[in-house]
PDB file of C-alpha atoms in Angstrom:
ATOM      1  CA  UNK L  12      25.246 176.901 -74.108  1.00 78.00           C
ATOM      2  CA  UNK L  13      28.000 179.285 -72.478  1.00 90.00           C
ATOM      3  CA  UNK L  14      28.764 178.101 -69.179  1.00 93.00           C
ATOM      4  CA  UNK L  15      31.501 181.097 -67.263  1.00 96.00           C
ATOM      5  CA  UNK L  16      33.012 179.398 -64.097  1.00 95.00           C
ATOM      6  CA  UNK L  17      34.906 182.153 -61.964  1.00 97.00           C
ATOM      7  CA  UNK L  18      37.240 180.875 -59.501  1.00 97.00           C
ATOM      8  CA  UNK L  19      39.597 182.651 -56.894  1.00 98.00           C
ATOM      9  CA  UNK L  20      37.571 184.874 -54.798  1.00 98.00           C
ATOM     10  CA  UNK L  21      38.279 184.586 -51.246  1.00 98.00           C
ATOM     11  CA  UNK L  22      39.044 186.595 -48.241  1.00 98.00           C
ATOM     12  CA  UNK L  23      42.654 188.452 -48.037  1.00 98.00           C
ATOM     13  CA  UNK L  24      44.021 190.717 -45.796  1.00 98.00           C
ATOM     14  CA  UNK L  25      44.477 194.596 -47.072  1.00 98.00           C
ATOM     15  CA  UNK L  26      47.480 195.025 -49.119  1.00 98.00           C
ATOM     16  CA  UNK L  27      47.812 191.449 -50.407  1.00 98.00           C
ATOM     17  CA  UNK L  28      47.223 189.625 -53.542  1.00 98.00           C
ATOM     18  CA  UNK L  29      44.129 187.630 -55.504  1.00 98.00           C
ATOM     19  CA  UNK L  30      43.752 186.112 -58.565  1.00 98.00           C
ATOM     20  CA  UNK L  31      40.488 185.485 -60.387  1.00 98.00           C
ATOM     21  CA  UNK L  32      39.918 183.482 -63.218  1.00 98.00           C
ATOM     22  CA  UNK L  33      37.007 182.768 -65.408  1.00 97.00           C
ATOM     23  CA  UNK L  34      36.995 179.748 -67.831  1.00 95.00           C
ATOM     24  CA  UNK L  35      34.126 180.047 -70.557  1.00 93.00           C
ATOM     25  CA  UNK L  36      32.478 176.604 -71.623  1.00 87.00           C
ATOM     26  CA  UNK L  37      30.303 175.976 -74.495  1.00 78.00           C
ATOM     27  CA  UNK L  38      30.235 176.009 -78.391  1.00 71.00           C
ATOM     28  CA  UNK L  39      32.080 179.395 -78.288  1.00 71.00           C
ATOM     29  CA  UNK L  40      35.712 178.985 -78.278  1.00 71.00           C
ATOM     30  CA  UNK L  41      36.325 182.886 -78.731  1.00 87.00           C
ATOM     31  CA  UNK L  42      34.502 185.670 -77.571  1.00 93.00           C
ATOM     32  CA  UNK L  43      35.557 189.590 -78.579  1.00 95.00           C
ATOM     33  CA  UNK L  44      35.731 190.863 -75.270  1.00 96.00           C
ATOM     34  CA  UNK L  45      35.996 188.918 -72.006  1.00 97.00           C
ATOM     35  CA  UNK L  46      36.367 190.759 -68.581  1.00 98.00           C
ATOM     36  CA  UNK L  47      35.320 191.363 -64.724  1.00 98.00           C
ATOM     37  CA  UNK L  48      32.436 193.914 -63.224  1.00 98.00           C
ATOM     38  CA  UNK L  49      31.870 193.748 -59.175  1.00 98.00           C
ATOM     39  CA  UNK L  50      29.016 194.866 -57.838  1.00 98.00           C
ATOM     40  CA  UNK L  51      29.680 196.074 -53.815  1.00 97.00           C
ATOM     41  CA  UNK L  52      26.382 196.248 -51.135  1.00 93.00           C
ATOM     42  CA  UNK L  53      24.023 198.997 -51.931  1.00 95.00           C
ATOM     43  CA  UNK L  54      26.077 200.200 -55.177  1.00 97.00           C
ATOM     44  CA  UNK L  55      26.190 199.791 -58.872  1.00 97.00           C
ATOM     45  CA  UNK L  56      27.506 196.969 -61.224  1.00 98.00           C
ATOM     46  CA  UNK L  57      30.879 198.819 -62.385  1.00 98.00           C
ATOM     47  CA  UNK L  58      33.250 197.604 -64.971  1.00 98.00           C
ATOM     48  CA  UNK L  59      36.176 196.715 -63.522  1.00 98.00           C
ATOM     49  CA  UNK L  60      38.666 196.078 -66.500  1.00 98.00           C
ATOM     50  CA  UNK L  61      37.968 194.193 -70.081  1.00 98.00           C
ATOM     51  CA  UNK L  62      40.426 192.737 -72.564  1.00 98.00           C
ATOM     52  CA  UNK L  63      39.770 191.981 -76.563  1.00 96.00           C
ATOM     53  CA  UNK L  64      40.846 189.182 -78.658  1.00 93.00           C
ATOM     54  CA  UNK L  65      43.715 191.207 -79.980  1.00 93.00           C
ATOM     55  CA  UNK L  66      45.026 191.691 -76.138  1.00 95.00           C
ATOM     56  CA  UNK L  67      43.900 195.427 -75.866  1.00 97.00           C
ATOM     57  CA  UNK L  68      42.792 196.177 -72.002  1.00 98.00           C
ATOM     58  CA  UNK L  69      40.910 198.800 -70.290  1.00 96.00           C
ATOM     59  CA  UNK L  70      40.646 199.498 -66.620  1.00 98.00           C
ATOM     60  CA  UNK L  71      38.513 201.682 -64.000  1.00 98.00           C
ATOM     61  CA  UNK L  72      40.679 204.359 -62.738  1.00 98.00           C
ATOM     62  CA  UNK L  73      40.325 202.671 -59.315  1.00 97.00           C
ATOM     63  CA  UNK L  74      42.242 200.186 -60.350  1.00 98.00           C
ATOM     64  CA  UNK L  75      44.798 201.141 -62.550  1.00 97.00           C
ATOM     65  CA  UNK L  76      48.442 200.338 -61.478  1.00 97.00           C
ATOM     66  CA  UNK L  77      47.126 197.494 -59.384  1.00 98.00           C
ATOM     67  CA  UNK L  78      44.725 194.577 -61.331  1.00 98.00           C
ATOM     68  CA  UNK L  79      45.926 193.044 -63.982  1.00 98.00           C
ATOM     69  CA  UNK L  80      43.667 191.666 -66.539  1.00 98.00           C
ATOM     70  CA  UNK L  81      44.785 189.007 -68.809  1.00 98.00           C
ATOM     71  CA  UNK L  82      43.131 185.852 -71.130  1.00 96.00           C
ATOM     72  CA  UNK L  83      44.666 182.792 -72.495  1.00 94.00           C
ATOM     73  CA  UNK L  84      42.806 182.538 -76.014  1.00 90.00           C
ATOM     74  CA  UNK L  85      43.574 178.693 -76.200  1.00 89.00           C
ATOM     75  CA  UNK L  86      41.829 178.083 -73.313  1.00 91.00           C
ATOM     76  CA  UNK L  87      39.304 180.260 -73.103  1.00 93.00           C
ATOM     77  CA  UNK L  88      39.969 181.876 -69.853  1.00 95.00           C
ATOM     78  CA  UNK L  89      40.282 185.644 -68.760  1.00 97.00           C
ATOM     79  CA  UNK L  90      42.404 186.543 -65.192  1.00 98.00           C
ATOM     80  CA  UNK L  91      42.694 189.257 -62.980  1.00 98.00           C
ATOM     81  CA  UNK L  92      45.482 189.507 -60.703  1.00 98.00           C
ATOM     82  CA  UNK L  93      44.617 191.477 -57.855  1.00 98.00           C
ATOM     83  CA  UNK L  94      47.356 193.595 -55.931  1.00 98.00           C
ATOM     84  CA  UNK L  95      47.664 195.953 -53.120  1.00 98.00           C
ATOM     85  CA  UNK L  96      44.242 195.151 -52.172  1.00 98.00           C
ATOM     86  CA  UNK L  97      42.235 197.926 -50.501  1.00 98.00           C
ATOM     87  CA  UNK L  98      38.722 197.801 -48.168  1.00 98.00           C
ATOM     88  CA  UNK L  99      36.762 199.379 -50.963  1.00 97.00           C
ATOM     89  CA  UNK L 100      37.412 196.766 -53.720  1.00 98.00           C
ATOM     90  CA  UNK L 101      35.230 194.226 -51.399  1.00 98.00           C
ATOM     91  CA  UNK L 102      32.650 193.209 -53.845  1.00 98.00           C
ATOM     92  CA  UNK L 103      30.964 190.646 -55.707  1.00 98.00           C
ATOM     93  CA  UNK L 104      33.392 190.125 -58.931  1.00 98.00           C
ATOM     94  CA  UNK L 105      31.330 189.196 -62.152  1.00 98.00           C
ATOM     95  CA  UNK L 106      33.081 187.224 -65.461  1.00 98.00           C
ATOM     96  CA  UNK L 107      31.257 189.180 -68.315  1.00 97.00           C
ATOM     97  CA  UNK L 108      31.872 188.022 -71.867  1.00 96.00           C
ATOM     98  CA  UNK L 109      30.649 189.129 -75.299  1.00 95.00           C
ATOM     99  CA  UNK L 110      30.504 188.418 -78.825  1.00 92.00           C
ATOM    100  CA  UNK L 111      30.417 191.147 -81.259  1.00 91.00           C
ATOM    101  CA  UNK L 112      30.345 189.012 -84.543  1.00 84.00           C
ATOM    102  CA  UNK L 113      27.183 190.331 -85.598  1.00 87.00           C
ATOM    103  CA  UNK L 114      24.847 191.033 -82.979  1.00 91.00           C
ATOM    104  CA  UNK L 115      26.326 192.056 -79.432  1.00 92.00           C
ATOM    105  CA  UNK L 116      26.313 189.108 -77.035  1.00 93.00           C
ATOM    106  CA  UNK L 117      27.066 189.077 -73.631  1.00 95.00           C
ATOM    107  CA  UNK L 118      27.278 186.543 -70.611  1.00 95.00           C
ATOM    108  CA  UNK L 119      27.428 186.463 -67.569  1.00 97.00           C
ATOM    109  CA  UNK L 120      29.112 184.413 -64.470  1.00 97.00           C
ATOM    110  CA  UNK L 121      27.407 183.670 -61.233  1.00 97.00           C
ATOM    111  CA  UNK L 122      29.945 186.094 -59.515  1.00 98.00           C
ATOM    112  CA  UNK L 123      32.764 185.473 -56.623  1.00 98.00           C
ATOM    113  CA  UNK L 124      33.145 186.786 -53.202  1.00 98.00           C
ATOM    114  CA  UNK L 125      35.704 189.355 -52.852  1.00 98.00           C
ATOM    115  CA  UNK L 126      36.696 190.528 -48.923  1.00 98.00           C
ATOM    116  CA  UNK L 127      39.497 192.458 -47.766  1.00 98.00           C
ATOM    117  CA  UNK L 128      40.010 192.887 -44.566  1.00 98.00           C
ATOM    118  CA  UNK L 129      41.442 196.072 -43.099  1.00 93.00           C
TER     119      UNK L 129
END
């Protein structure tokens, strides 16, 4: 069983930091691709930014230049440093992981309050 426990979400004030991380649990030690969606009131799931195994990362233009998206492989954990914080990136922020060694995989976190306040 995959267990994804996000942590970090919070309220912070416009133009400050956050840092979300999600630690995956379970008989999977390494998944292919681990990263965040968020999913604001009355709008779609988006894909907020991904990483691979091999450390290559991929961001929504929203966010480029400010979140971060990292993993530690030996622990099994994927973060997302938050900066420069704006209204619009209040959402709920969802771990989403995958395995691609055969057929495609994915899980899924609970999700963690984001607010910024303007």
């Amino acid at each position: 069983q995959v267990q994804l426990v996000e942590s970090g979400g919070g309220l912070v004030q416009a133009g400050g930091p956050l840092r979300l991380s999600c630690a995956a649990s379970g008989s999977i030690f390494s998944f292919d691709v681990m990263g965040w969606y968020r999913q604001a009131p009355g709008k779609q799931r988006e894909l907020v930014a991904a990483i691979t195994i091999g450390g290559s990362t991929n961001c929504a233009d929203s966010v480029k230049g400010r979140f971060t998206i990292s993993r530690d492989n030996a622990k099994n954990t994927v973060h997302l440093q938050m900066t420069s914080l704006k209204p619009e990136d209040t959402a709920v922020y969802y771990c989403h992981v995958e395995l691609r060694a055969g057929y495609v995989r994915a899980y899924w976190g609970q999700g963690t309050q984001v607010t910024v306040s303007s």
